[in-house]
Every structure is written in structure tokens, then in C-alpha cells.
XYZ file of C-alpha atoms in Angstrom:
227
model
C 11.325 5.115 7.457
C 14.695 4.021 6.069
C 16.492 0.839 7.033
C 20.217 0.286 7.312
C 21.578 -2.737 5.488
C 19.690 -5.465 3.625
C 15.933 -5.383 4.141
C 13.418 -8.220 3.931
C 9.779 -8.905 4.727
C 10.863 -9.789 8.261
C 12.096 -6.216 8.774
C 8.913 -4.888 7.211
C 6.814 -6.993 9.586
C 8.664 -5.525 12.564
C 8.232 -1.961 11.295
C 4.569 -1.907 10.252
C 2.103 -0.253 12.652
C -1.070 -1.844 13.993
C -3.936 -2.611 11.634
C -6.002 0.496 12.387
C -3.063 2.867 11.956
C -2.026 1.173 8.731
C -5.549 1.369 7.314
C -5.746 5.106 7.960
C -2.308 5.688 6.470
C -3.332 3.793 3.334
C -6.462 5.909 3.158
C -4.353 9.079 3.364
C -2.116 7.921 0.511
C -5.140 7.293 -1.703
C -6.638 10.695 -0.862
C -3.397 12.512 -1.636
C -3.084 10.767 -4.990
C -6.729 11.567 -5.763
C -6.071 15.257 -5.092
C -2.788 15.472 -6.962
C -3.858 13.348 -9.928
C -7.403 13.862 -11.266
C -6.747 11.071 -13.799
C -7.375 7.863 -11.873
C -5.242 5.713 -14.163
C -2.150 7.791 -13.367
C -2.436 7.344 -9.599
C -0.181 4.963 -7.718
C -2.251 4.498 -4.556
C -5.847 3.392 -4.217
C -8.335 2.423 -1.543
C -11.694 0.735 -1.993
C -14.350 -1.049 0.007
C -16.593 -4.048 -0.516
C -19.305 -3.338 2.031
C -21.321 -6.555 1.465
C -18.255 -8.600 2.427
C -16.950 -6.184 5.060
C -13.575 -5.760 3.375
C -11.428 -2.809 2.349
C -8.439 -2.991 0.041
C -5.502 -0.615 -0.194
C -3.236 -0.845 -3.204
C -0.168 0.548 -4.918
C 0.768 0.049 -8.557
C 3.681 1.993 -10.016
C 2.784 1.113 -13.593
C 6.152 -0.564 -14.114
C 5.345 -4.019 -12.796
C 5.673 -3.421 -9.056
C 2.659 -3.430 -6.771
C 1.268 -4.174 -3.334
C -2.160 -4.767 -1.876
C -3.490 -4.954 1.662
C -6.879 -6.462 2.395
C -8.524 -5.348 5.633
C -11.318 -7.617 6.819
C -12.867 -9.024 9.998
C -10.110 -11.675 9.785
C -7.432 -8.986 10.138
C -5.078 -7.677 7.466
C -3.320 -9.523 4.659
C -0.494 -7.924 2.670
C 1.069 -8.967 -0.617
C 3.885 -7.159 -2.380
C 5.437 -7.813 -5.771
C 8.835 -6.638 -6.987
C 9.004 -7.760 -10.599
C 12.821 -7.584 -10.628
C 13.257 -9.674 -7.490
C 14.887 -13.104 -7.805
C 11.968 -14.273 -5.656
C 9.499 -13.501 -8.444
C 7.525 -16.512 -9.705
C 8.803 -15.663 -13.176
C 12.266 -16.719 -12.012
C 11.025 -19.824 -10.200
C 8.938 -21.864 -12.642
C 5.885 -19.723 -11.805
C 5.926 -21.000 -8.216
C 5.897 -18.931 -4.999
C 9.277 -18.645 -3.315
C 9.718 -21.436 -0.725
C 8.230 -20.456 2.620
C 6.500 -17.344 1.288
C 2.917 -18.557 1.723
C 3.334 -21.958 3.389
C 2.139 -20.788 6.822
C -0.572 -18.312 5.798
C -3.559 -18.821 8.150
C -6.684 -20.394 6.684
C -8.549 -17.140 7.330
C -6.560 -15.546 4.493
C -6.427 -18.514 2.113
C -9.003 -17.040 -0.268
C -6.832 -13.961 -0.816
C -4.143 -16.156 -2.338
C -6.461 -17.131 -5.183
C -7.665 -13.618 -5.971
C -7.414 -13.233 -9.785
C -6.271 -9.622 -9.496
C -3.112 -10.837 -7.757
C -2.267 -13.480 -10.342
C -0.832 -13.604 -13.827
C -1.312 -16.722 -15.947
C -2.551 -18.481 -12.792
C 0.681 -17.673 -10.901
C 0.468 -15.643 -7.690
C 2.445 -12.454 -8.250
C 4.084 -11.968 -4.861
C 7.554 -11.637 -3.416
C 6.291 -10.443 -0.016
C 3.490 -11.860 2.123
C 2.539 -10.639 5.609
C -0.512 -11.024 7.794
C -1.918 -9.953 11.127
C -5.063 -11.211 12.840
C -7.124 -9.143 15.313
C -5.632 -10.768 18.412
C -2.022 -10.582 17.224
C 0.502 -8.173 18.707
C 2.651 -8.123 15.572
C 2.761 -8.855 11.864
C 3.850 -12.264 10.626
C 5.855 -13.537 7.674
C 6.837 -17.011 6.560
C 10.069 -18.818 7.375
C 12.039 -17.750 4.321
C 15.623 -18.225 3.169
C 16.145 -14.967 1.283
C 18.516 -14.508 -1.657
C 21.814 -12.924 -0.623
C 21.386 -9.440 -2.059
C 20.146 -6.028 -0.881
C 16.355 -5.724 -0.707
C 15.852 -9.260 -2.072
C 12.046 -9.156 -2.027
C 11.389 -5.439 -2.576
C 10.361 -4.724 1.021
C 12.424 -1.539 1.260
C 11.762 -0.089 -2.177
C 8.045 -0.855 -2.283
C 7.085 0.175 1.239
C 9.262 3.187 2.140
C 6.349 5.582 1.566
C 3.897 3.498 3.571
C 6.238 3.082 6.540
C 6.833 6.807 7.037
C 4.201 8.280 9.409
C 5.325 11.872 8.777
C 4.528 12.035 5.061
C 8.100 13.014 4.133
C 8.596 9.955 1.954
C 5.262 10.550 0.237
C 6.175 14.198 -0.322
C 9.423 13.121 -1.977
C 7.551 10.595 -4.111
C 4.853 13.099 -5.119
C 7.245 15.812 -6.250
C 9.225 13.282 -8.272
C 6.193 11.508 -9.736
C 4.063 14.545 -10.526
C 6.979 16.787 -11.489
C 6.013 19.833 -9.456
C 6.263 21.390 -6.028
C 3.923 19.928 -3.407
C 3.035 21.606 -0.094
C 4.826 19.503 2.534
C 2.726 20.805 5.419
C -0.486 19.987 3.567
C 0.757 16.432 3.006
C 1.487 16.159 6.714
C -2.035 17.346 7.539
C -3.616 14.679 5.354
C -1.393 12.048 6.969
C -2.782 13.326 10.277
C -6.343 12.786 8.952
C -7.196 16.482 8.975
C -10.689 16.781 7.419
C -10.487 17.980 3.831
C -11.549 21.529 3.120
C -11.452 23.490 -0.108
C -8.469 25.412 1.253
C -6.508 22.258 2.043
C -7.253 20.798 -1.390
C -6.178 24.029 -3.104
C -2.873 24.008 -1.203
C -2.133 20.625 -2.727
C -3.572 21.192 -6.187
C -5.064 24.563 -7.069
C -6.588 23.130 -10.246
C -8.394 20.192 -8.639
C -12.182 20.231 -9.007
C -13.669 19.665 -5.559
C -16.915 18.537 -7.180
C -15.140 15.711 -8.980
C -13.024 15.016 -5.908
C -16.126 14.439 -3.790
C -17.017 11.561 -6.103
C -13.571 10.043 -5.590
C -13.849 10.489 -1.828
C -17.195 8.711 -1.609
C -15.533 5.285 -1.387
C -12.453 6.297 0.607
C -14.064 7.050 3.949
C -11.713 9.971 4.605
C -13.089 12.842 6.763
C -14.215 15.741 4.590
C -15.857 19.134 4.962
C -16.042 19.847 1.254
C -19.286 21.609 0.419
């Protein structure tokens, strides 16, 4: 999905799908990266679960200082995004969150704001914060006075791939990031949660070991028919 004009977290909140749909889309992104990139450290998208606590976490890290994470839990879903070049970065604001960014976060998500993985030198690394509880009919963001510039918080640049339900944006990203042709129809099938088969994996990456891939898939919860 592409926006017209300046984009902020408020636009992102209006465009995101429901929690279940978003979780499955995040899972698809992680599976595609796992197929296209056997080396875990070179992947942008991840998905993991903490079964004892009933949580799942989707993530993106481009290796250049920009990242997002979404925690799915019985409390709902909590999203943080960080554009390191944004004027809303804590680095540009005495290591403090931008005014209004986290002021109205529900208590149910308070613990996520102190997660060490989302902090640097005790400062929360976030320029975007959204949340949605199980009974909500939409995503929420704080009451924020955004800087007057295009994409002031990184909402457009960081989330274009995630917002596209067709896989076109991911396909564009994958060909650029991995430097080779990627089967667009196969990407679309994974976005549609088509169970993985050896044939589908080979269409995406003929060199990918399905034995090793099964290990990666064990924590993703994606449907698979790999032998």
C-alpha cells in the first residue's frame, strides 16, 4: 500500500488490518525471508513465540538502524517502529520519547515499553507506537504533534511491505535486497498462507535445504507439508 502525501502513525493505524490478519502476514514475511536467506543474520523479518507467556513477536531489522516489532499477546497487539533518521528519534530529543508517543499506552502494554531489546542506553528506541486490544475495532496511536516533513516518523518507509496484502511490495524488496529474480506468484502464494511444499520452496530458492528450513519453520507456526 502506498500513501499520497505526508504519512504518520495515524495513517498507519487507519491502514493496518485486524490483529489476526496482521499476525499471519508477519508470519508470511518471516517464512519468505527464511526461504530466501538461509543465513539468519542476513534476514530482515523474523517471527518467534514465547509459549510459556502466550506471546508471539514479529520483527523487522534492516541492519541500518531502522526496525519495528509487534508483540501479539492475550492483551492484544503492541507495535513499535524506529526510524533512526527521524527528528522524533530519542537521539534528537535528549533521549526522551517524542511528546505524546507513549503517554496514553494502556497499562496492559506497559511492560513492553521497558523491554531491553527495544532500548539503547536505557532510552526507548521508538518513533512510532500503536496498539490494539481484543475488543477494539481499530488501532490506536497517541495524540502527537508531528514534525512538518514527509514521513516524519518513518511510518511509510518502514511499513510499506507489511501493509501490502498482495506481496508486491515484498517482492520488490526481495529482488532489491537479495539481488536476484524472485518468483512473484510464489510470493503471493505464501502471503495467502499456502502450505509449504518442496516445489513451492524450490520456486523461491532452488538452493534452499528443506531439511534446514524445517528447523527454521518449527517456531514460525506456518502451515507446511515438507517431508
